[in-house]
Amino acid sequence: VVNGATRSDARADQTGATAVHEPLTSKEGWRRFIDATDDPPPPLSAAEAAAVTPLEQHGVGERRLGYHGRLAVVATPTVQQIALAGRRLMVLNRHQISARRGLIVTGGAGTGKTTAITQLGRAHELFQRLRAPDGGPRLPVVYVTVPPAATPRMLAVEFARFLGLPITTRSNITDVTNAVCGVLGACGCELVIVDEIHNLNLATRSGAEVSDQLKYFSERLPATFVYAGIDVERRGLFAGPRGSQIASRFATIATSPFPYGTQTQRQAWHALLATVEQTLRLRAPRPGTLVGLGGYLHQHAAGMIGSLSHLIRGAAIDAIITGEEKITKAGLDGVQLDHAAEHQHGAKTARTGRRTPRRPAGAA
Amino acid sequence: MQPRPLPVNVPLVRAVTIDSYLARLAAANHLSLPDFRAHLGLPPTRNGRVDLNRLLVMTGHQLDRLSDMMVGAGPWPGRTRVSPLPASRPACRRCTTARGIQGDVYRVSTDLRVCRPHRRWLGSLGDPHSEQYDLSPLPDVVHAQRRQHRCYTVMAATSADRRSFGLGASATAGPSGATGISTASGASRATSLRSPATPTRPPPSRRCSTTRRP
């Protein structure tokens, strides 16, 4: 009995060890991200809602809060463009023996770079799973970030950390690089996503060495490399001989705030809002609310998809907590946004002297 | 450093030694064996105690399955750490290759010298580089191995101390889903009867029939 208890305790400890926070930059966290389903909780009618006990009601509410906290990703034109470009490059690179082409996603903070590249990785991994359901250990996608003030060894260790390879202080960079390349080659890696590439400063010696290390990885691994970072052109990623080599091999896709100038651009924004509204699961929604507030939402979120997502999710969660169960302009006003969006919103309001722009013609 | 699941796992082979399993695991993950052993709390030399909890997290195996398949992996009651067993013989390379295993696998099977399905001499105990000879011209050797196995089975059935014959403490077989090498190698059928989670020692090197060397 004592032995049995010890074993079950050990198993519980083991479960506890794996249940700790797993970031996206680890294969377990990445797998959880891939496996996460965005199925909305079933809607309850008023009669059904009245029939459930308060405890069950609490549970349903918690589930709905969780759902609105993460809401489904909407395929914006940028997400679609990056997915298509990434897929095209992977097919082109499949038969290349060297000098594989890559993709750099650049743009301001909150413009949806990370969302777009992770969606590209997710789509590729799901496709590979369908193609080879049980073909041994498979890691078709690797997602790492460049750490601040990175050195080549730190970058190699980031790859090893994603894989879960035990790295001791005794391991030198050659050991780590060989282990990473060996395992990724054996696991059929086809897409390497390197985020926060703006942490790479080619003007410094360590930054240049990290760039060389990335180049070495791209030569050793038969994979397509996708980089993402904030305004990488202005940060000198393409400067100097190393930069010119990157520039000659990587296509660039710029993400920017959603435009709201022409009629076509407004229609695209409203289509996006309509799609977001369809994913909401509030009990007393007023259809067309978000589209009706299109101009206000664009100004409030400064056209940033990240800020818009935060704004709508925040208002939806507030609506569930307060029991209002619908999104209103007052509710949206109550959500505190990031400093950049608030700052821009404040500046625009001061310039136009109006809190909300006129509704476009034809909007509900 | 907290252990995490390794990216590549290797199939378990029944009666495999811990040293052999760790070497295959390190090779599959392109890690240097001394570093990998250090990560498991083992000294680079052969003598040491494996931290089984770390190994369970890294391989994703359950303790029962690991100790069922691996000789010496099951800790003694009240213990969580085990010592590796040194005495081993290479498993039949044709059997392991058929299962997609690259490289040698070393098993604790001191009295099982012949792979009966493939009619091959498995090599000497403790010699990692021994050749595995074809025994087709020497059917007597294969026959002797068969007689020895039969003899062991009979003796074990009548003996209270089944562990002495490497057959485990009870007559129950291991889990049906076990994918031991025993399914491919008749020579290891005796060890395939080992019950789960039974602390076992290698069977003594006794003979019940003559076994000719080639």
Tab-separated table of N, CA and C in Angstrom, chain A residues 2-3 6-7 10-11 14 17-18 25-28 137 139 160-168 170-171 175 178-180 182-183 186-187, chain B residues 1-2 4-9 28-31 34-36 38-39 44 53 56-58 60-64 75-80 197:
chain	number	residue	atom	x	y	z
A	2	VAL	N	1.930	1.160	0.820
A	2	VAL	CA	2.827	2.314	0.893
A	2	VAL	C	3.452	2.579	-0.471
A	3	ASN	N	3.881	1.463	-1.102
A	3	ASN	CA	4.506	1.614	-2.405
A	3	ASN	C	3.517	2.168	-3.425
A	6	THR	N	3.075	5.779	-2.947
A	6	THR	CA	4.237	6.521	-3.437
A	6	THR	C	4.179	6.685	-4.952
A	7	ARG	N	3.786	5.590	-5.603
A	7	ARG	CA	3.725	5.647	-7.070
A	7	ARG	C	2.655	6.611	-7.541
A	10	ALA	N	3.853	9.996	-7.117
A	10	ALA	CA	4.844	10.335	-8.139
A	10	ALA	C	4.152	10.677	-9.445
A	11	ARG	N	3.076	9.892	-9.769
A	11	ARG	CA	2.359	10.152	-11.001
A	11	ARG	C	1.656	11.509	-10.920
A	14	GLN	N	4.092	14.034	-11.463
A	14	GLN	CA	4.452	14.078	-12.879
A	14	GLN	C	3.398	14.865	-13.651
A	17	ALA	N	3.786	18.416	-13.022
A	17	ALA	CA	4.949	19.005	-13.684
A	17	ALA	C	4.629	19.374	-15.124
A	18	THR	N	3.769	18.538	-15.771
A	18	THR	CA	3.478	18.831	-17.166
A	18	THR	C	2.334	19.839	-17.297
A	25	THR	N	6.528	28.967	-27.216
A	25	THR	CA	7.866	28.638	-27.701
A	25	THR	C	8.368	27.321	-27.114
A	26	SER	N	7.444	26.404	-26.838
A	26	SER	CA	7.829	25.037	-26.474
A	26	SER	C	6.915	24.114	-27.270
A	27	LYS	N	7.384	22.915	-27.548
A	27	LYS	CA	6.581	22.050	-28.427
A	27	LYS	C	5.266	21.668	-27.761
A	28	GLU	N	5.272	21.599	-26.414
A	28	GLU	CA	4.023	21.271	-25.724
A	28	GLU	C	3.021	22.424	-25.847
A	137	PRO	N	7.529	10.444	-35.004
A	137	PRO	CA	7.612	11.773	-34.393
A	137	PRO	C	7.618	12.853	-35.468
A	139	LEU	N	7.505	17.082	-36.161
A	139	LEU	CA	7.512	18.469	-35.700
A	139	LEU	C	7.621	19.341	-36.946
A	160	ALA	N	16.524	24.565	-28.888
A	160	ALA	CA	16.577	23.351	-28.071
A	160	ALA	C	15.466	23.357	-27.030
A	161	ARG	N	15.177	24.535	-26.497
A	161	ARG	CA	14.120	24.640	-25.486
A	161	ARG	C	12.767	24.343	-26.110
A	162	PHE	N	12.564	24.805	-27.338
A	162	PHE	CA	11.296	24.474	-28.014
A	162	PHE	C	11.149	22.957	-28.097
A	163	LEU	N	12.233	22.280	-28.454
A	163	LEU	CA	12.166	20.836	-28.661
A	163	LEU	C	12.109	20.059	-27.348
A	164	GLY	N	12.593	20.668	-26.261
A	164	GLY	CA	12.655	19.946	-24.998
A	164	GLY	C	13.932	19.158	-24.846
A	165	LEU	N	14.967	19.525	-25.588
A	165	LEU	CA	16.249	18.834	-25.452
A	165	LEU	C	16.933	19.303	-24.178
A	166	PRO	N	17.411	18.391	-23.358
A	166	PRO	CA	18.087	18.817	-22.134
A	166	PRO	C	19.443	19.446	-22.453
A	167	ILE	N	19.592	20.684	-22.114
A	167	ILE	CA	20.853	21.389	-22.370
A	167	ILE	C	21.483	21.723	-21.030
A	168	THR	N	22.687	21.251	-20.853
A	168	THR	CA	23.400	21.563	-19.621
A	168	THR	C	24.360	22.716	-19.893
A	170	ARG	N	27.341	22.558	-19.652
A	170	ARG	CA	28.546	22.031	-20.301
A	170	ARG	C	28.408	22.006	-21.816
A	171	SER	N	27.156	22.009	-22.316
A	171	SER	CA	26.961	21.895	-23.768
A	171	SER	C	27.421	23.172	-24.454
A	175	ASP	N	27.421	21.562	-29.927
A	175	ASP	CA	26.591	20.440	-29.461
A	175	ASP	C	25.111	20.765	-29.625
A	178	ASN	N	24.041	20.979	-33.329
A	178	ASN	CA	23.970	19.651	-33.943
A	178	ASN	C	22.750	18.878	-33.465
A	179	ALA	N	22.492	18.950	-32.156
A	179	ALA	CA	21.329	18.231	-31.622
A	179	ALA	C	20.043	18.790	-32.230
A	180	VAL	N	19.938	20.114	-32.298
A	180	VAL	CA	18.730	20.750	-32.835
A	180	VAL	C	18.535	20.360	-34.297
A	182	GLY	N	19.835	17.847	-35.953
A	182	GLY	CA	19.596	16.406	-36.097
A	182	GLY	C	18.155	16.041	-35.800
A	183	VAL	N	17.648	16.566	-34.685
A	183	VAL	CA	16.273	16.227	-34.293
A	183	VAL	C	15.269	16.815	-35.279
A	186	ALA	N	15.218	14.826	-38.381
A	186	ALA	CA	14.542	13.537	-38.209
A	186	ALA	C	13.033	13.706	-38.070
A	187	CYS	N	12.614	14.860	-37.573
A	187	CYS	CA	11.179	15.068	-37.323
A	187	CYS	C	10.483	15.775	-38.485
B	1	MET	N	17.388	21.869	-13.447
B	1	MET	CA	16.546	22.042	-14.636
B	1	MET	C	15.439	20.990	-14.654
B	2	GLN	N	14.202	21.462	-14.802
B	2	GLN	CA	13.068	20.550	-14.794
B	2	GLN	C	13.092	19.673	-16.056
B	4	ARG	N	11.734	17.668	-19.266
B	4	ARG	CA	10.616	17.860	-20.202
B	4	ARG	C	10.586	16.691	-21.184
B	5	PRO	N	9.446	16.408	-21.776
B	5	PRO	CA	9.408	15.287	-22.727
B	5	PRO	C	10.379	15.501	-23.878
B	6	LEU	N	11.108	14.438	-24.220
B	6	LEU	CA	12.072	14.521	-25.322
B	6	LEU	C	11.329	14.551	-26.655
B	7	PRO	N	11.920	15.170	-27.678
B	7	PRO	CA	11.219	15.220	-28.973
B	7	PRO	C	11.098	13.861	-29.642
B	8	VAL	N	12.113	13.000	-29.455
B	8	VAL	CA	12.069	11.689	-30.115
B	8	VAL	C	12.140	10.604	-29.047
B	9	ASN	N	11.211	9.667	-29.110
B	9	ASN	CA	11.227	8.548	-28.178
B	9	ASN	C	11.661	7.294	-28.936
B	28	ALA	N	19.028	8.897	-30.401
B	28	ALA	CA	17.867	9.316	-31.199
B	28	ALA	C	17.641	10.820	-31.097
B	29	ASN	N	18.040	11.397	-29.967
B	29	ASN	CA	17.858	12.836	-29.785
B	29	ASN	C	19.141	13.621	-30.038
B	30	HIS	N	20.117	12.951	-30.620
B	30	HIS	CA	21.380	13.598	-31.013
B	30	HIS	C	22.052	14.276	-29.828
B	31	LEU	N	21.997	13.616	-28.679
B	31	LEU	CA	22.625	14.164	-27.475
B	31	LEU	C	23.849	13.332	-27.141
B	34	PRO	N	27.227	11.195	-22.168
B	34	PRO	CA	27.597	11.678	-20.823
B	34	PRO	C	26.722	12.851	-20.363
B	35	ASP	N	26.418	13.783	-21.296
B	35	ASP	CA	25.566	14.915	-20.925
B	35	ASP	C	24.162	14.442	-20.559
B	36	PHE	N	23.666	13.493	-21.334
B	36	PHE	CA	22.320	12.987	-21.085
B	36	PHE	C	22.257	12.268	-19.744
B	38	ALA	N	24.215	12.842	-17.260
B	38	ALA	CA	24.333	13.869	-16.214
B	38	ALA	C	22.980	14.520	-15.952
B	39	HIS	N	22.200	14.701	-17.021
B	39	HIS	CA	20.881	15.310	-16.862
B	39	HIS	C	19.958	14.419	-16.043
B	44	PRO	N	28.983	9.799	-15.496
B	44	PRO	CA	29.299	9.313	-16.837
B	44	PRO	C	29.687	7.842	-16.872
B	53	ASN	N	11.955	9.201	-11.896
B	53	ASN	CA	10.903	10.198	-12.124
B	53	ASN	C	11.255	11.098	-13.309
B	56	LEU	N	10.726	9.128	-16.491
B	56	LEU	CA	9.304	8.956	-16.825
B	56	LEU	C	8.763	10.207	-17.507
B	57	VAL	N	9.146	11.386	-16.984
B	57	VAL	CA	8.679	12.634	-17.608
B	57	VAL	C	9.262	12.765	-19.016
B	58	MET	N	10.535	12.420	-19.172
B	58	MET	CA	11.197	12.640	-20.458
B	58	MET	C	10.720	11.680	-21.535
B	60	GLY	N	7.651	9.885	-21.234
B	60	GLY	CA	6.189	9.806	-21.268
B	60	GLY	C	5.661	8.418	-20.950
B	61	HIS	N	6.541	7.493	-20.539
B	61	HIS	CA	6.073	6.151	-20.186
B	61	HIS	C	5.496	6.140	-18.780
B	62	GLN	N	4.643	5.185	-18.517
B	62	GLN	CA	4.166	4.965	-17.164
B	62	GLN	C	5.187	4.077	-16.445
B	63	LEU	N	5.228	4.245	-15.123
B	63	LEU	CA	6.216	3.498	-14.333
B	63	LEU	C	6.031	1.986	-14.521
B	64	ASP	N	4.765	1.545	-14.520
B	64	ASP	CA	4.508	0.109	-14.614
B	64	ASP	C	5.048	-0.463	-15.929
B	75	PRO	N	11.812	-0.013	-9.221
B	75	PRO	CA	12.515	0.187	-7.962
B	75	PRO	C	12.070	-0.833	-6.926
B	76	TRP	N	12.920	-1.122	-5.990
B	76	TRP	CA	12.537	-1.985	-4.890
B	76	TRP	C	11.487	-1.263	-4.059
B	77	PRO	N	10.623	-2.023	-3.379
B	77	PRO	CA	9.555	-1.379	-2.600
B	77	PRO	C	10.114	-0.299	-1.676
B	78	GLY	N	9.472	0.847	-1.725
B	78	GLY	CA	9.892	1.943	-0.863
B	78	GLY	C	10.970	2.817	-1.468
B	79	ARG	N	11.462	2.446	-2.663
B	79	ARG	CA	12.513	3.235	-3.312
B	79	ARG	C	11.966	3.835	-4.603
B	80	THR	N	12.564	4.922	-5.029
B	80	THR	CA	12.175	5.487	-6.320
B	80	THR	C	13.346	5.496	-7.290
B	197	ALA	N	6.060	-4.674	-13.034
B	197	ALA	CA	6.521	-4.010	-11.822
B	197	ALA	C	7.125	-4.959	-10.809
